[in-house]
Tab-separated table of C-alpha atoms and ligand atoms in Angstrom:
chain	number	residue	atom	x	y	z
A	300	MET	CA	0.000	0.000	0.000
A	301	ASN	CA	1.241	3.497	-0.762
A	302	LYS	CA	2.185	5.963	1.950
A	303	LEU	CA	-0.750	8.337	2.509
A	304	TYR	CA	0.394	10.052	5.698
A	305	ASN	CA	3.623	10.911	7.483
A	306	ALA	CA	4.005	9.018	10.771
A	307	GLY	CA	5.781	10.626	13.718
A	308	ILE	CA	5.983	10.811	17.477
A	309	ILE	CA	3.570	13.348	18.987
A	310	GLY	CA	4.016	12.492	22.672
A	311	THR	CA	6.474	10.752	24.978
A	312	GLY	CA	6.451	9.596	28.582
A	313	SER	CA	8.469	7.493	30.975
A	314	SER	CA	8.324	5.796	34.328
A	315	ILE	CA	11.374	5.088	36.440
A	316	PRO	CA	11.239	3.319	39.828
A	317	ASP	CA	12.344	5.410	42.833
A	318	LYS	CA	14.736	2.850	44.310
A	319	ILE	CA	18.356	3.513	43.349
A	320	LEU	CA	20.967	0.735	43.444
A	321	THR	CA	24.456	2.246	43.298
A	322	ASN	CA	27.706	0.575	42.353
A	323	SER	CA	28.807	0.677	45.974
A	324	ASP	CA	25.559	-1.129	46.919
A	325	LEU	CA	26.567	-3.793	44.381
A	326	GLU	CA	30.002	-4.104	45.993
A	327	GLN	CA	28.110	-5.560	48.972
A	328	ILE	CA	26.318	-8.124	46.802
A	329	VAL	CA	28.934	-9.457	44.329
A	330	ASP	CA	32.724	-9.343	43.920
A	331	THR	CA	32.917	-6.066	42.012
A	332	THR	CA	34.027	-2.452	42.398
A	333	ASP	CA	32.632	0.926	41.440
A	334	GLU	CA	35.876	1.522	39.514
A	335	TRP	CA	35.413	-1.666	37.407
A	336	ILE	CA	31.775	-0.944	36.598
A	337	VAL	CA	32.323	2.727	35.707
A	338	SER	CA	35.453	2.121	33.619
A	339	ARG	CA	33.987	-0.876	31.695
A	340	THR	CA	30.413	0.335	31.271
A	341	GLY	CA	29.923	3.976	32.366
A	342	ILE	CA	27.088	2.915	34.696
A	343	LYS	CA	27.016	4.498	38.176
A	344	GLU	CA	23.562	3.475	39.375
A	345	ARG	CA	20.377	1.826	38.186
A	346	ARG	CA	16.720	1.829	39.283
A	347	ILE	CA	15.052	-1.233	40.761
A	348	ALA	CA	11.298	-1.861	40.783
A	349	ASP	CA	9.596	-2.754	44.047
A	350	SER	CA	8.843	-6.469	44.476
A	351	LYS	CA	5.114	-5.785	43.964
A	352	VAL	CA	5.649	-3.714	40.774
A	353	ALA	CA	5.395	-5.505	37.418
A	354	THR	CA	6.374	-4.399	33.918
A	355	SER	CA	2.737	-3.494	33.105
A	356	ASP	CA	2.686	-1.042	36.038
A	357	LEU	CA	5.708	0.890	34.756
A	358	ALA	CA	4.362	0.641	31.197
A	359	THR	CA	0.971	2.049	32.199
A	360	GLU	CA	2.500	5.045	33.983
A	361	ALA	CA	4.726	5.821	30.987
A	362	ALA	CA	1.702	5.475	28.688
A	363	LYS	CA	-0.400	7.918	30.729
A	364	LYS	CA	2.375	10.518	30.598
A	365	ALA	CA	2.803	10.055	26.840
A	366	LEU	CA	-0.965	10.442	26.295
A	367	GLU	CA	-0.947	13.639	28.354
A	368	ASP	CA	2.056	14.935	26.395
A	369	ALA	CA	0.207	14.214	23.132
A	370	ASN	CA	-3.023	15.771	24.438
A	371	LEU	CA	-4.930	12.563	23.821
A	372	LYS	CA	-7.238	10.339	25.859
A	373	ALA	CA	-6.726	6.578	26.150
A	374	SER	CA	-9.951	6.139	24.162
A	375	ASP	CA	-8.246	7.868	21.196
A	376	LEU	CA	-5.829	4.914	20.837
A	377	ASP	CA	-6.246	2.574	17.874
A	378	MET	CA	-3.557	0.055	18.858
A	379	ILE	CA	-1.170	-0.765	21.728
A	380	LEU	CA	2.262	-2.357	21.279
A	381	VAL	CA	4.481	-3.261	24.214
A	382	ALA	CA	8.108	-4.241	23.647
A	383	THR	CA	9.511	-6.256	26.535
A	384	VAL	CA	11.581	-9.299	27.486
A	385	THR	CA	10.143	-9.168	30.993
A	386	PRO	CA	6.383	-9.467	30.441
A	387	ASP	CA	4.236	-9.807	33.563
A	388	MET	CA	3.638	-13.431	32.491
A	389	HIS	CA	3.908	-15.596	29.348
A	390	PHE	CA	0.359	-14.661	28.405
A	391	PRO	CA	-1.853	-12.666	28.268
A	392	SER	CA	0.381	-10.052	26.706
A	393	THR	CA	1.574	-7.095	28.734
A	394	ALA	CA	-0.064	-4.904	26.061
A	395	CYS	CA	-3.483	-6.373	26.986
A	396	LEU	CA	-2.778	-5.698	30.677
A	397	VAL	CA	-1.834	-2.092	29.883
A	398	GLN	CA	-5.019	-1.695	27.833
A	399	SER	CA	-7.089	-2.807	30.827
A	400	ASN	CA	-5.119	-0.519	33.177
A	401	LEU	CA	-5.896	2.390	30.841
A	402	GLY	CA	-9.610	1.587	31.147
A	403	ILE	CA	-10.201	0.921	27.457
A	404	GLU	CA	-11.111	-2.109	25.343
A	405	GLY	CA	-11.481	-3.102	21.732
A	406	CYS	CA	-8.306	-1.834	20.092
A	407	PRO	CA	-5.703	-4.476	19.158
A	408	ALA	CA	-2.929	-4.942	21.719
A	409	PHE	CA	0.106	-7.194	21.478
A	410	ASP	CA	3.680	-7.587	22.645
A	411	ILE	CA	6.799	-7.368	20.515
A	412	GLU	CA	9.832	-9.399	21.507
A	413	ALA	CA	12.980	-8.006	19.927
A	414	ALA	CA	14.905	-7.506	23.181
A	415	CYS	CA	16.612	-4.107	23.369
A	416	SER	CA	15.562	-3.259	19.793
A	417	GLY	CA	11.908	-3.837	20.711
A	418	ALA	CA	10.688	-0.257	21.075
A	419	LEU	CA	12.120	0.641	17.664
A	420	TYR	CA	10.608	-2.501	16.132
A	421	GLY	CA	7.358	-1.222	17.682
A	422	LEU	CA	7.792	2.309	16.373
A	423	ILE	CA	8.492	1.041	12.855
A	424	THR	CA	5.531	-1.390	12.998
A	425	ALA	CA	3.247	1.386	14.253
A	426	SER	CA	4.418	3.750	11.525
A	427	GLN	CA	3.225	1.308	8.846
A	428	PHE	CA	-0.348	1.409	10.169
A	429	ILE	CA	-0.238	5.201	10.462
A	430	SER	CA	1.285	5.954	7.080
A	431	THR	CA	-1.188	3.698	5.275
A	432	GLY	CA	-4.106	5.452	6.968
A	433	VAL	CA	-5.321	2.312	8.762
A	434	TYR	CA	-4.963	3.824	12.249
A	435	LYS	CA	-4.565	7.334	13.659
A	436	ASN	CA	-2.977	6.952	17.105
A	437	ILE	CA	-0.785	4.092	18.298
A	438	LEU	CA	0.775	3.659	21.725
A	439	VAL	CA	4.229	2.061	21.638
A	440	ILE	CA	5.879	1.203	24.944
A	441	GLY	CA	9.279	-0.244	25.838
A	442	ALA	CA	9.101	-1.537	29.406
A	443	GLU	CA	11.281	-3.805	31.519
A	444	CYS	CA	11.774	-5.174	35.018
A	445	LEU	CA	15.169	-6.717	34.283
A	446	SER	CA	16.021	-6.816	37.989
A	447	LYS	CA	13.585	-9.731	38.186
A	448	ILE	CA	15.441	-11.907	35.660
A	449	VAL	CA	19.097	-11.158	36.410
A	450	ASN	CA	21.102	-13.488	38.599
A	451	TRP	CA	22.133	-11.332	41.555
A	452	GLN	CA	25.080	-13.679	42.121
A	453	ASP	CA	26.496	-13.209	38.611
A	454	ARG	CA	28.751	-10.148	38.494
A	455	ASN	CA	29.070	-10.463	34.712
A	456	THR	CA	25.433	-9.457	34.216
A	457	CYS	CA	23.788	-8.072	37.357
A	458	VAL	CA	25.760	-4.809	37.288
A	459	LEU	CA	24.570	-3.928	33.783
A	460	PHE	CA	20.790	-3.748	33.903
A	461	GLY	CA	18.005	-1.612	35.382
A	462	ASP	CA	14.213	-1.226	35.361
A	463	GLY	CA	12.027	1.392	33.659
A	464	ALA	CA	9.549	2.151	30.905
A	465	GLY	CA	9.237	4.676	28.097
A	466	ALA	CA	6.359	5.332	25.706
A	467	PHE	CA	5.714	7.001	22.350
A	468	ILE	CA	2.424	8.070	20.798
A	469	VAL	CA	2.768	7.529	17.058
A	470	SER	CA	0.358	9.522	14.894
A	471	ARG	CA	-0.068	11.391	11.619
A	472	VAL	CA	2.230	14.430	11.409
A	473	ASP	CA	2.719	17.280	8.933
A	474	LYS	CA	4.419	16.591	5.610
A	475	GLY	CA	8.218	16.569	5.902
A	476	TYR	CA	8.143	15.562	9.596
A	477	GLY	CA	8.209	12.243	11.405
A	478	LEU	CA	9.906	9.059	10.240
A	479	LEU	CA	12.043	9.844	7.222
A	480	ALA	CA	13.626	6.383	7.108
A	481	HIS	CA	13.941	3.162	9.060
A	482	SER	CA	16.048	0.043	9.052
A	483	MET	CA	15.746	-3.153	11.040
A	484	GLY	CA	17.147	-6.643	11.001
A	485	ALA	CA	17.974	-9.803	12.874
A	486	ASP	CA	20.580	-12.558	12.930
A	487	GLY	CA	19.169	-15.592	14.702
A	488	ASN	CA	22.559	-17.300	14.490
A	489	GLY	CA	23.506	-15.112	17.443
A	490	SER	CA	20.587	-16.341	19.545
A	491	LYS	CA	22.873	-18.088	22.032
A	492	LEU	CA	24.711	-14.891	22.983
A	493	LEU	CA	21.929	-13.365	25.054
A	494	LYS	CA	19.119	-15.494	26.426
A	495	VAL	CA	16.937	-16.791	29.218
A	496	GLU	CA	17.106	-20.526	28.574
A	497	ALA	CA	14.381	-22.027	30.720
A	498	GLY	CA	10.705	-21.359	31.308
A	499	GLY	CA	9.612	-21.774	27.679
A	500	SER	CA	8.522	-24.818	25.653
A	501	LYS	CA	12.079	-26.064	25.045
A	502	ARG	CA	13.010	-26.220	28.734
A	503	PRO	CA	9.875	-25.791	30.829
A	504	ALA	CA	10.449	-24.498	34.334
A	505	SER	CA	11.309	-27.297	36.761
A	506	LEU	CA	13.119	-27.719	40.026
A	507	GLU	CA	16.215	-28.608	38.003
A	508	THR	CA	16.108	-25.486	35.787
A	509	VAL	CA	15.673	-23.284	38.842
A	510	GLU	CA	18.515	-25.031	40.715
A	511	LYS	CA	20.768	-24.493	37.679
A	512	GLY	CA	19.722	-20.833	37.427
A	513	LEU	CA	18.480	-21.291	33.860
A	514	HIS	CA	15.576	-18.905	34.457
A	515	TYR	CA	18.102	-16.052	34.664
A	516	LEU	CA	19.462	-13.892	31.861
A	517	GLN	CA	22.745	-15.217	30.424
A	518	MET	CA	25.088	-13.284	28.163
A	519	GLU	CA	28.370	-13.639	26.311
A	520	GLY	CA	29.333	-10.015	26.907
A	521	SER	CA	32.383	-9.621	24.686
A	522	GLU	CA	30.670	-11.171	21.615
A	523	VAL	CA	27.644	-8.908	22.091
A	524	PHE	CA	30.028	-5.968	22.464
A	525	LYS	CA	31.711	-6.607	19.074
A	526	PHE	CA	28.353	-6.999	17.341
A	527	ALA	CA	26.988	-3.829	18.969
A	528	VAL	CA	29.838	-1.556	17.895
A	529	LYS	CA	29.524	-2.668	14.268
A	530	ILE	CA	25.740	-2.626	14.003
A	531	MET	CA	25.036	0.712	15.749
A	532	ALA	CA	27.132	2.634	13.222
A	533	LYS	CA	25.933	0.538	10.247
A	534	ALA	CA	22.225	0.880	11.123
A	535	SER	CA	22.670	4.632	11.607
A	536	GLU	CA	24.427	5.005	8.259
A	537	GLU	CA	21.650	3.025	6.579
A	538	VAL	CA	18.885	5.409	7.649
A	539	ILE	CA	20.965	8.445	6.706
A	540	ALA	CA	21.442	6.989	3.201
A	541	LYS	CA	17.773	5.978	2.882
A	542	ALA	CA	16.678	9.510	3.841
A	543	LYS	CA	19.174	10.908	1.289
A	544	LEU	CA	20.874	12.960	4.009
A	545	SER	CA	24.490	13.165	5.140
A	546	LEU	CA	26.101	12.858	8.571
A	547	ASP	CA	26.321	16.655	8.768
A	548	ASP	CA	22.512	16.809	8.662
A	549	ILE	CA	22.186	14.804	11.877
A	550	ASP	CA	21.383	16.929	14.939
A	551	PHE	CA	21.045	14.225	17.561
A	552	LEU	CA	21.701	10.525	18.074
A	553	ILE	CA	19.777	8.641	20.731
A	554	PRO	CA	21.409	5.223	20.999
A	555	HIS	CA	20.494	2.174	23.057
A	556	GLN	CA	22.031	2.749	26.489
A	557	ALA	CA	24.022	-0.445	27.087
A	558	ASN	CA	27.614	0.634	27.561
A	559	ILE	CA	29.458	3.965	27.262
A	560	ARG	CA	32.269	2.245	25.337
A	561	ILE	CA	29.823	0.917	22.733
A	562	ILE	CA	28.226	4.361	22.359
A	563	ASP	CA	31.591	6.145	22.144
A	564	ALA	CA	32.950	3.705	19.563
A	565	SER	CA	29.788	4.092	17.440
A	566	ARG	CA	29.921	7.868	17.814
A	567	ARG	CA	33.553	7.955	16.649
A	568	ARG	CA	32.749	5.758	13.636
A	569	LEU	CA	29.960	8.174	12.758
A	570	LYS	CA	32.238	11.184	13.426
A	571	LEU	CA	29.615	12.829	15.653
A	572	SER	CA	30.548	15.232	18.454
A	573	LYS	CA	29.747	14.232	22.061
A	574	GLU	CA	27.126	16.995	22.306
A	575	LYS	CA	25.072	15.316	19.592
A	576	VAL	CA	24.744	12.005	21.450
A	577	TYR	CA	22.318	11.511	24.331
A	578	MET	CA	23.423	9.395	27.281
A	579	ASN	CA	21.669	8.534	30.524
A	580	LEU	CA	23.089	5.050	31.131
A	581	MET	CA	25.124	6.331	34.094
A	582	HIS	CA	21.845	6.756	36.005
A	583	TYR	CA	19.793	3.831	34.723
A	584	GLY	CA	22.055	1.138	33.270
A	585	ASN	CA	20.693	-0.883	30.386
A	586	MET	CA	16.873	-0.903	30.510
A	587	SER	CA	16.627	-3.017	27.332
A	588	ALA	CA	13.480	-2.077	25.366
A	589	ALA	CA	12.909	0.923	27.661
A	590	SER	CA	16.304	2.555	27.047
A	591	VAL	CA	15.618	4.445	23.816
A	592	PRO	CA	12.071	5.649	24.657
A	593	VAL	CA	13.157	6.846	28.115
A	594	ALA	CA	16.155	8.660	26.616
A	595	LEU	CA	13.980	10.302	23.941
A	596	ASP	CA	11.427	11.381	26.557
A	597	GLU	CA	14.155	12.898	28.743
A	598	ALA	CA	15.823	14.670	25.820
A	599	SER	CA	12.482	16.065	24.645
A	600	ARG	CA	11.385	17.271	28.095
A	601	ALA	CA	14.821	18.826	28.747
A	602	GLY	CA	14.480	20.849	25.539
A	603	LYS	CA	17.546	19.195	24.022
A	604	ILE	CA	15.735	18.504	20.765
A	605	GLN	CA	14.012	21.183	18.719
A	606	LYS	CA	11.338	21.148	16.041
A	607	GLY	CA	12.985	20.348	12.708
A	608	ASP	CA	15.936	18.427	14.221
A	609	ASN	CA	17.027	15.256	12.436
A	610	ILE	CA	17.259	12.569	15.119
A	611	ILE	CA	18.532	9.029	14.814
A	612	LEU	CA	17.209	6.420	17.239
A	613	VAL	CA	19.279	3.222	17.109
A	614	ALA	CA	19.317	0.001	19.110
A	615	PHE	CA	20.707	-3.555	19.148
A	616	GLY	CA	19.837	-6.491	21.315
A	617	GLY	CA	19.237	-10.180	21.901
A	618	GLY	CA	18.054	-12.252	18.985
A	619	LEU	CA	20.306	-10.833	17.717
A	620	THR	CA	18.298	-7.836	16.533
A	621	TRP	CA	18.870	-4.241	15.518
A	622	ALA	CA	16.794	-1.269	14.389
A	623	SER	CA	17.195	2.407	13.578
A	624	THR	CA	14.965	5.292	12.566
A	625	LEU	CA	15.641	8.781	11.303
A	626	LEU	CA	13.024	11.251	12.528
A	627	LYS	CA	12.485	14.872	11.698
A	628	TRP	CA	11.220	16.066	15.078
A	629	GLY	CA	7.851	17.739	14.673
A	630	LYS	CA	6.770	18.492	18.247
B	17	COA	C1	29.948	-7.106	29.840
B	17	COA	C2	31.089	-6.126	29.534
B	17	COA	C3	30.874	-4.840	30.287
B	17	COA	C4	32.388	-6.752	29.994
B	17	COA	O1	33.456	-5.873	29.692
B	17	COA	P1	34.799	-6.473	29.064
B	17	COA	O2	35.757	-5.370	28.986
B	17	COA	O3	34.382	-7.138	27.774
B	17	COA	O4	35.236	-7.488	30.153
B	17	COA	P2	35.558	-9.037	29.969
B	17	COA	O5	34.333	-9.783	29.538
B	17	COA	O6	36.752	-9.114	29.103
B	17	COA	O7	35.893	-9.463	31.433
B	17	COA	C5	37.055	-9.048	32.017
B	17	COA	C6	37.175	-9.600	33.422
B	17	COA	O8	36.298	-8.844	34.267
B	17	COA	C7	35.592	-9.733	35.097
B	17	COA	N1	34.299	-9.142	35.444
B	17	COA	C8	33.131	-9.273	34.826
B	17	COA	N2	32.182	-8.577	35.458
B	17	COA	C9	32.806	-7.955	36.506
B	17	COA	C10	32.366	-7.106	37.514
B	17	COA	N3	31.085	-6.692	37.596
B	17	COA	N4	33.262	-6.653	38.407
B	17	COA	C11	34.553	-7.031	38.361
B	17	COA	N5	35.029	-7.847	37.422
B	17	COA	C12	34.162	-8.316	36.500
B	17	COA	C13	35.436	-10.992	34.286
B	17	COA	O9	35.215	-12.082	35.149
B	17	COA	C14	36.777	-11.064	33.595
B	17	COA	O10	37.683	-11.620	34.493
B	17	COA	P3	38.779	-12.689	33.995
B	17	COA	O11	39.585	-11.948	32.947
B	17	COA	O12	39.521	-12.965	35.232
B	17	COA	O13	37.976	-13.808	33.435
B	17	COA	C15	31.153	-5.818	28.008
B	17	COA	O14	31.588	-6.965	27.319
B	17	COA	C16	29.833	-5.403	27.446
B	17	COA	O15	29.311	-4.345	27.772
B	17	COA	N6	29.262	-6.187	26.508
B	17	COA	C17	28.021	-5.851	25.886
B	17	COA	C18	26.921	-6.174	26.815
B	17	COA	C19	25.618	-5.628	26.369
B	17	COA	O16	25.543	-4.558	25.848
B	17	COA	N7	24.574	-6.385	26.630
B	17	COA	C20	23.262	-6.000	26.392
B	17	COA	C21	22.939	-6.089	24.967
B	17	COA	S1	21.463	-5.257	24.658
């Protein structure tokens, strides 16, 4: 179907738990140091959801703020997409739970599982329905409670992640604004590098899987690192080329917030100055699908992005997956 409308983001919101876990707190839990964590990752602290708080709770709060920012009511929504690797439960989807929390019914709601690339997979999916005129307003949320699936005895992983949620309202925008280009992909051959092995149909949860800790997130960090550095720059270059722009036209890059070294290496490859790259990982760690939407919400509310700016959003994650978009900011 041909493109009838321009799709863009007209509202953003986020929800971050109050509880802060610092690197020195982690020194009491595993054999690590603040110096190691800061020098290898850039992370100083992360937020941890209360034991009674689930991903849908954070997602709902982020959604309400994004609706308010867009001047819309929940009943104006035509579809809800939630990107998460930490759904409240296997099913029903977290998107259906958010729909109920918002007090609405009827519109389609489903989850997207593309790990840290999920919110951008969601944004790109939503943009197809908007630009073809099928729907007018779509809620896309990236939300995670990673603290509930990391092994708090594994120093290789538990220092890296945090909890939070960010939301976009994707709608029709004026000509020339919104998504100018997108790119996304996956390489399932890398599926072993980042995973939660048990609890699904291949290895259903059992006493044995729990004893072996197979319900926790596992990662081959250095392999993911190499992939990330390559793909962040490549995916960014792809959207610049598709939009027929050049690097000089880019005003702001909002990358997935996994590791300061990955972001810096990608930034250098793209020859962008530090001022053009948004970073909040020092405060939140890697919030997987929530990282990019939270960063965009913060940058927008802090007035760091202006109407007419060309902004790249780019992410990589388990799967392996990656996605990027080039937006002309229209808010
Ligand atoms: C995980 C990561 C920070 C590790 O950094 P690194 O420089 O690659 O470190 P290495 O894996 O080489 O480990 C170096 C040593 O530090 C140790 N180490 C790991 N975690 C540690 C911690 N929290 N504190 C202290 N030492 C630690 C390792 O055990 C290893 O020790 P050894 O050499 O005695 O075996 C880095 O690989 C990374 O960020 N990868 C990408 C992860 C990612 O982005 N995941 C999410 C994808 S969306």
